[in-house]
mmCIF file of N, CA and C in Angstrom:
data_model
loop_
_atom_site.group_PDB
_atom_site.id
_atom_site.type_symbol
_atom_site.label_atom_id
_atom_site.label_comp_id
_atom_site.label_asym_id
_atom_site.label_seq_id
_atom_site.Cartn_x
_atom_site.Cartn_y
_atom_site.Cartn_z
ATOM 1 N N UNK A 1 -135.383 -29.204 127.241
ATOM 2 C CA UNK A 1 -134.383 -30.139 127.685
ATOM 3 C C UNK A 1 -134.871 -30.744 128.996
ATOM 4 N N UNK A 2 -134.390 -31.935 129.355
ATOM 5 C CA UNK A 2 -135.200 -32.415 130.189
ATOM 6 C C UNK A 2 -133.624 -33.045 131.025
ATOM 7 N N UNK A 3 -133.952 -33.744 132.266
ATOM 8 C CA UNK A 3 -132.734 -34.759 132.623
ATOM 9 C C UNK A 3 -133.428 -35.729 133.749
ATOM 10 N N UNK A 4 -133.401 -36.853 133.176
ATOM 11 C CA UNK A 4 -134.317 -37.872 133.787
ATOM 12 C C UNK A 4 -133.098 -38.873 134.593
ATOM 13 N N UNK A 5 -133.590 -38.555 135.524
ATOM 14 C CA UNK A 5 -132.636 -40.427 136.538
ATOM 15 C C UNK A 5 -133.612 -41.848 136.112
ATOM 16 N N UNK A 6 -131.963 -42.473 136.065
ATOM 17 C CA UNK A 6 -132.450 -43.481 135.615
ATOM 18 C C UNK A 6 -131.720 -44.851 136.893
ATOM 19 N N UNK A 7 -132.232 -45.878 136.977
ATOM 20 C CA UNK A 7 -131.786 -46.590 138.026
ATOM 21 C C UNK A 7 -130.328 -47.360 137.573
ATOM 22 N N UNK A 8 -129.758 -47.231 138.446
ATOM 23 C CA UNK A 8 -128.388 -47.894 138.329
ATOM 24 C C UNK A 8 -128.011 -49.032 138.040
ATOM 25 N N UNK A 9 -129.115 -50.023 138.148
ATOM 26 C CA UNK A 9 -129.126 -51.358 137.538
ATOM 27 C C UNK A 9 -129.446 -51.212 136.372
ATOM 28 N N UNK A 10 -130.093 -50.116 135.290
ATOM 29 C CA UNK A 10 -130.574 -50.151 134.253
ATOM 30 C C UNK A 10 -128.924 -50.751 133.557
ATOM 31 N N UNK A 11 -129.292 -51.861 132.427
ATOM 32 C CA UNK A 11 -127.933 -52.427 131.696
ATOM 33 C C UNK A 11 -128.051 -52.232 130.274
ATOM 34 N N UNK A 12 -129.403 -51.065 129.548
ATOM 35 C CA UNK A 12 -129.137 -50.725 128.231
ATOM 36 C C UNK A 12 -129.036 -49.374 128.045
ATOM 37 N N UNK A 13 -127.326 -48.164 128.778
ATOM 38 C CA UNK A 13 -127.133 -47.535 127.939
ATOM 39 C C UNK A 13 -126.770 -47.314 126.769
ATOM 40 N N UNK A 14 -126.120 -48.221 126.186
ATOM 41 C CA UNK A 14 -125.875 -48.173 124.490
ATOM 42 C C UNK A 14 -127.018 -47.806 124.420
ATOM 43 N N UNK A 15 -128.243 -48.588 124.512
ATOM 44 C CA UNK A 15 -129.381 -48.242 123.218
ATOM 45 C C UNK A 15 -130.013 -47.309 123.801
ATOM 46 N N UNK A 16 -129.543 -46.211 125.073
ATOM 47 C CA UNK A 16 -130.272 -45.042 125.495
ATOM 48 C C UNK A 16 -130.183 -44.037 124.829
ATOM 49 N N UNK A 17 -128.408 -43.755 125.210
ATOM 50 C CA UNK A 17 -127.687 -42.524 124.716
ATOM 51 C C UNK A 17 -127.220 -42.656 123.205
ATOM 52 N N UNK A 18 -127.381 -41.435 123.087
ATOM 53 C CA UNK A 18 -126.741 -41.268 121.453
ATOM 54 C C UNK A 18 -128.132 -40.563 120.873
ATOM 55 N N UNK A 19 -127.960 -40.327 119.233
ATOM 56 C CA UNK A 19 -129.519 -39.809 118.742
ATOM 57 C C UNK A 19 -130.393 -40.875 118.293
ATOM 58 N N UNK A 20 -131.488 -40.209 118.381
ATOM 59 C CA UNK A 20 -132.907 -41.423 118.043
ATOM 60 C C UNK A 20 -133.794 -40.580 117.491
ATOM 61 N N UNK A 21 -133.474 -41.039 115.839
ATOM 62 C CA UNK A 21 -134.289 -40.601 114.653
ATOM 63 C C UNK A 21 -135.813 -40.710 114.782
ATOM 64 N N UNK A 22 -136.894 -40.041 114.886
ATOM 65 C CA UNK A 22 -138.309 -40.368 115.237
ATOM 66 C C UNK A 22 -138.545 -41.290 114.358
ATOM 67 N N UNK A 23 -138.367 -41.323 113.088
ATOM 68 C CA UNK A 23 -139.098 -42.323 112.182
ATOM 69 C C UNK A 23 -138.262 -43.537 112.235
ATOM 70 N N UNK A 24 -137.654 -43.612 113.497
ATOM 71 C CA UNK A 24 -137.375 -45.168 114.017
ATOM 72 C C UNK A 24 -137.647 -45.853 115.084
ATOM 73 N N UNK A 25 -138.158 -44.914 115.854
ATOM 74 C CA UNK A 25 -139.392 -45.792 116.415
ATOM 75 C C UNK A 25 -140.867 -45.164 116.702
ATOM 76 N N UNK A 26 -141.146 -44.467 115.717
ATOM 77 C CA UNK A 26 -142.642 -43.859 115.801
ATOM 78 C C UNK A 26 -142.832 -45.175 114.238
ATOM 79 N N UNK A 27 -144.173 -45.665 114.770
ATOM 80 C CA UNK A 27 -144.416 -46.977 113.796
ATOM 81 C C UNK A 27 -145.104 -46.199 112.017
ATOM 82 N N UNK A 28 -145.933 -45.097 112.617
ATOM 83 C CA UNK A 28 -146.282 -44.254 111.455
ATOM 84 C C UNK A 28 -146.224 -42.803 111.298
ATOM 85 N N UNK A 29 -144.788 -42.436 111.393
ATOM 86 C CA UNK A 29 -144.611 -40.927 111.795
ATOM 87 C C UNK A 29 -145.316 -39.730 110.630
ATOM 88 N N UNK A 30 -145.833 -38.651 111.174
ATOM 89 C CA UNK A 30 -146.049 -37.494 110.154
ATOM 90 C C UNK A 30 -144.968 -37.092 109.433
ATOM 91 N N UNK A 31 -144.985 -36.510 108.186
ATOM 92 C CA UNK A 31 -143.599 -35.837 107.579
ATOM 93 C C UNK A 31 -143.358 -35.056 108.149
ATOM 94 N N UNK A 32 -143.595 -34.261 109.784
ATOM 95 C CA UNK A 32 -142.702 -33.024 110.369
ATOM 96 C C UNK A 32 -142.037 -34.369 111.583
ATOM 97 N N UNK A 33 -143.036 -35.196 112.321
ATOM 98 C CA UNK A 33 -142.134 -35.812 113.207
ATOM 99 C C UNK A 33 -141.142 -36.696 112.351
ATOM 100 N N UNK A 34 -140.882 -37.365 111.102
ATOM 101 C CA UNK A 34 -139.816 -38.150 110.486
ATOM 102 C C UNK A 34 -138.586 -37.062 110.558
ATOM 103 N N UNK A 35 -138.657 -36.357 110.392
ATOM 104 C CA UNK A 35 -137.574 -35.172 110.231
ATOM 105 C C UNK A 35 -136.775 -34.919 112.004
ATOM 106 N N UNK A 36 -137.642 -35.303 112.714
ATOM 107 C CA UNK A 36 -137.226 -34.798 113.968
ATOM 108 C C UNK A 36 -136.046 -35.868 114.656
ATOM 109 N N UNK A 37 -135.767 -35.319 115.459
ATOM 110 C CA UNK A 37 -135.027 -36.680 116.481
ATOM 111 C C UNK A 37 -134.522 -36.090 117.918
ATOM 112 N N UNK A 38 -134.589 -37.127 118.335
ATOM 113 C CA UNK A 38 -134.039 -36.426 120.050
ATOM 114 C C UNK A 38 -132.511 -36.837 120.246
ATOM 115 N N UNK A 39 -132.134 -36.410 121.221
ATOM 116 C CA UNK A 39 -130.310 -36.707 121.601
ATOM 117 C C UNK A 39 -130.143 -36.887 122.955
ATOM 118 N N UNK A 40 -129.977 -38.059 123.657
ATOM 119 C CA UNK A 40 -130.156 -38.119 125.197
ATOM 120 C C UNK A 40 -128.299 -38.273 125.240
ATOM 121 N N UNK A 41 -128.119 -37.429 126.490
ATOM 122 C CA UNK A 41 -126.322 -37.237 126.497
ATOM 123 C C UNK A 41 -126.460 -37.983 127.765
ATOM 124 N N UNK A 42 -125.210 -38.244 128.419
ATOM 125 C CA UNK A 42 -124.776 -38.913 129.839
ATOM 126 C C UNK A 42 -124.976 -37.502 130.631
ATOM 127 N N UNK A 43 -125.361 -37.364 131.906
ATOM 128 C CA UNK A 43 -125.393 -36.074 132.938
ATOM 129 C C UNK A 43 -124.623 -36.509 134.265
ATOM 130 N N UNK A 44 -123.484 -35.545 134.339
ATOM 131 C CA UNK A 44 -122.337 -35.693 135.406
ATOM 132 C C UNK A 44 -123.050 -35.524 136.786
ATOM 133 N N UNK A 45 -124.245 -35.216 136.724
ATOM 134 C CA UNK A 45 -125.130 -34.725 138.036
ATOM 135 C C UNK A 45 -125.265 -35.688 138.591
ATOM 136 N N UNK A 46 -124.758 -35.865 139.854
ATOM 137 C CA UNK A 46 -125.347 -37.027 140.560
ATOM 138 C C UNK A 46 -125.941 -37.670 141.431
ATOM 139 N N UNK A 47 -127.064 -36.523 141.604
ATOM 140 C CA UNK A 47 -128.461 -36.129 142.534
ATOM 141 C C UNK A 47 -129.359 -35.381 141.978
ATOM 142 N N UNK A 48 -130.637 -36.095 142.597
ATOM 143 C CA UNK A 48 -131.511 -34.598 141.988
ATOM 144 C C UNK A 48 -131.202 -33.183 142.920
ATOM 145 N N UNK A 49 -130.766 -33.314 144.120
ATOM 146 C CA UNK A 49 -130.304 -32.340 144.779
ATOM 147 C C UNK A 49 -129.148 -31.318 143.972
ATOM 148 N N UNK A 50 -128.142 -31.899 143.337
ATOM 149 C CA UNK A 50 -127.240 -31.121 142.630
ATOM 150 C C UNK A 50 -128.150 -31.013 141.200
ATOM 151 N N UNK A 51 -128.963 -31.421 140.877
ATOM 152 C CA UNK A 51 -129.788 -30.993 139.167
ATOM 153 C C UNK A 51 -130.052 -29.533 140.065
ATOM 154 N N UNK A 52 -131.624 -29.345 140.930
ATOM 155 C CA UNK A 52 -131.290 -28.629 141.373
ATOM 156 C C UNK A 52 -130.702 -27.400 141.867
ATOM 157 N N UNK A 53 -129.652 -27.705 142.361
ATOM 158 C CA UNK A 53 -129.241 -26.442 142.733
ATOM 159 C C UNK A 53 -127.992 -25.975 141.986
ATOM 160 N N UNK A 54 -127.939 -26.779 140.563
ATOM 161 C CA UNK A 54 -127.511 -26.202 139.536
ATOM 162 C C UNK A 54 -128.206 -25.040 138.801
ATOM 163 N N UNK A 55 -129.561 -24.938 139.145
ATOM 164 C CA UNK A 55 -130.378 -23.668 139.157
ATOM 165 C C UNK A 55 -131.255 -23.522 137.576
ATOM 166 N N UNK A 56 -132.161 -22.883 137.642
ATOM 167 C CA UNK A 56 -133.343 -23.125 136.565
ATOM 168 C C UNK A 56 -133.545 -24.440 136.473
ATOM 169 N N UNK A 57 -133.254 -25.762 137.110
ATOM 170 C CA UNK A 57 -134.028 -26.901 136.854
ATOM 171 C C UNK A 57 -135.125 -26.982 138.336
ATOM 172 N N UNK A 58 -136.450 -28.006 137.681
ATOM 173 C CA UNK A 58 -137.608 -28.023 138.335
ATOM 174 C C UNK A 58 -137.613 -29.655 138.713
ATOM 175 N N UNK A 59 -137.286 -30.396 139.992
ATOM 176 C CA UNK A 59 -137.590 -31.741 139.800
ATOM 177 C C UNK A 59 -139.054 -32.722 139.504
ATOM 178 N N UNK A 60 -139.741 -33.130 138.764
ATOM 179 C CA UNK A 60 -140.836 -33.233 138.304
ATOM 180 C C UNK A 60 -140.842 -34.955 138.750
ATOM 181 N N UNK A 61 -141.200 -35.597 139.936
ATOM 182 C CA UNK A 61 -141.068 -37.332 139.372
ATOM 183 C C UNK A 61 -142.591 -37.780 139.048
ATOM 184 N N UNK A 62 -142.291 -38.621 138.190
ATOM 185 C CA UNK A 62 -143.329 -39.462 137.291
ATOM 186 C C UNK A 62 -143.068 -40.545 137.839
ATOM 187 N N UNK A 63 -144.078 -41.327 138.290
ATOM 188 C CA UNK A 63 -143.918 -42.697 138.160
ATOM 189 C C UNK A 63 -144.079 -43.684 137.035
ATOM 190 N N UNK A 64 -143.314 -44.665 137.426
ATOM 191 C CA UNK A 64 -143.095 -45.305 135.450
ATOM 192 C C UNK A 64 -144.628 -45.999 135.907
ATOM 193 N N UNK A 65 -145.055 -46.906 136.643
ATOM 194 C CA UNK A 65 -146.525 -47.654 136.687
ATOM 195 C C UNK A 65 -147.345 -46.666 135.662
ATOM 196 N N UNK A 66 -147.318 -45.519 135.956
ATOM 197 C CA UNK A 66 -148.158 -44.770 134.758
ATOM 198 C C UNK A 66 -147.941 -44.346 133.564
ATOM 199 N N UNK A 67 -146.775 -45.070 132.799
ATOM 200 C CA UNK A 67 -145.974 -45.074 131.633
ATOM 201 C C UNK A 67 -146.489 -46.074 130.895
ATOM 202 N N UNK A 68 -146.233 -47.182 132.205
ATOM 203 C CA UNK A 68 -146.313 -49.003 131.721
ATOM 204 C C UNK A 68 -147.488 -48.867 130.406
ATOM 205 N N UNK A 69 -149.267 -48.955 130.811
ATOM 206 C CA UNK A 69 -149.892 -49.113 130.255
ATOM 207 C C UNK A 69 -150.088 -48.151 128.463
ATOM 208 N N UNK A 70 -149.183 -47.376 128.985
ATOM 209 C CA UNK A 70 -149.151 -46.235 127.671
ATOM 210 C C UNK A 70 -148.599 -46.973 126.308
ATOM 211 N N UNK A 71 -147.007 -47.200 127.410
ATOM 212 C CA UNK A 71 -146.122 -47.875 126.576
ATOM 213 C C UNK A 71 -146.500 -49.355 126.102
ATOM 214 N N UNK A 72 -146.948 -50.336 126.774
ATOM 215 C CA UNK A 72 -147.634 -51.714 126.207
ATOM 216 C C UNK A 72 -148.559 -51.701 124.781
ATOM 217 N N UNK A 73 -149.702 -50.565 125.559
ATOM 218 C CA UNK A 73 -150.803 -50.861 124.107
ATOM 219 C C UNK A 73 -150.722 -50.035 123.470
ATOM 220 N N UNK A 74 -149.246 -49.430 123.593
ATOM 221 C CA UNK A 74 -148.953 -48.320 121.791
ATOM 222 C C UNK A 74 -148.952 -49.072 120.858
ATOM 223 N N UNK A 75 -149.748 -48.197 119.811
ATOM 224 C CA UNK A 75 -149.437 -48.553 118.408
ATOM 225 C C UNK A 75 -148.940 -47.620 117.553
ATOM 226 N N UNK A 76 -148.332 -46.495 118.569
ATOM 227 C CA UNK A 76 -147.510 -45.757 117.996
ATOM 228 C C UNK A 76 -145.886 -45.880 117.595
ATOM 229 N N UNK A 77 -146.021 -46.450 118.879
ATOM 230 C CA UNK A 77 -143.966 -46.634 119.263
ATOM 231 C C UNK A 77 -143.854 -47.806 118.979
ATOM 232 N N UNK A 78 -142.537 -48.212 118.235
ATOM 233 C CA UNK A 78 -141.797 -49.319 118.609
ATOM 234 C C UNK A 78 -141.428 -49.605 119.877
ATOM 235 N N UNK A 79 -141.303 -50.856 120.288
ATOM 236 C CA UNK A 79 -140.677 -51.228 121.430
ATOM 237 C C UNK A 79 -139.238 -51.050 121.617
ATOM 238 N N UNK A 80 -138.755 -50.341 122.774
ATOM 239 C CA UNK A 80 -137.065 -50.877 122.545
ATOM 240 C C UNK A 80 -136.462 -51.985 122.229
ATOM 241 N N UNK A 81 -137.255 -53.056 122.917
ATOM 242 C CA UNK A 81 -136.959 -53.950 123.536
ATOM 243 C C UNK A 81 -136.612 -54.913 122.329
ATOM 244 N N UNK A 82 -137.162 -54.842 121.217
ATOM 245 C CA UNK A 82 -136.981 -55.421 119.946
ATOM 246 C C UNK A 82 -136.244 -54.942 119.218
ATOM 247 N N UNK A 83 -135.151 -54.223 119.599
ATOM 248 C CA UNK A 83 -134.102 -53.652 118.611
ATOM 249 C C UNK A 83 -132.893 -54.485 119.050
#
């Protein structure tokens, strides 16, 4: 389980939260990832300070710049952005 911040200007939770079937946006999924899917929920936390010291969580930040190029020249994933 993971719990990622996301920026407050972001304006597509509809198409965040809820479940997301792999073989809808993996472009050529294996028959174990088609079967799979993830479930991103809303989190009442509203700091990484309170993730935290809600206890057993580890804050890990990634920067997205090192996402960008992953996510562009996949030819794995669908884009969100086209749904």
């Amino acid at each position: 389980m993971a719990i990622i911040e996301v920026d407050l200007k972001f304006e597509r939770f509809d198409a965040l939260l809820g479940m997301h079937s792999w073989s809808e946006f993996l472009l050529a999924p294996t028959e174990e990832e088609a079967g799979n899917s993830s479930k991103v929920f809303y989190c009442t936390y509203h700091s990484a300070e309170a993730v935290r010291n809600a206890g057993g969580w580890v804050v890990v930040l990634i920067e997205v710049a090192l996402l960008i190029p992953f996510i562009a020249s996949s030819s794995v994933i669908d884009r969100m952005e086209s749904r």
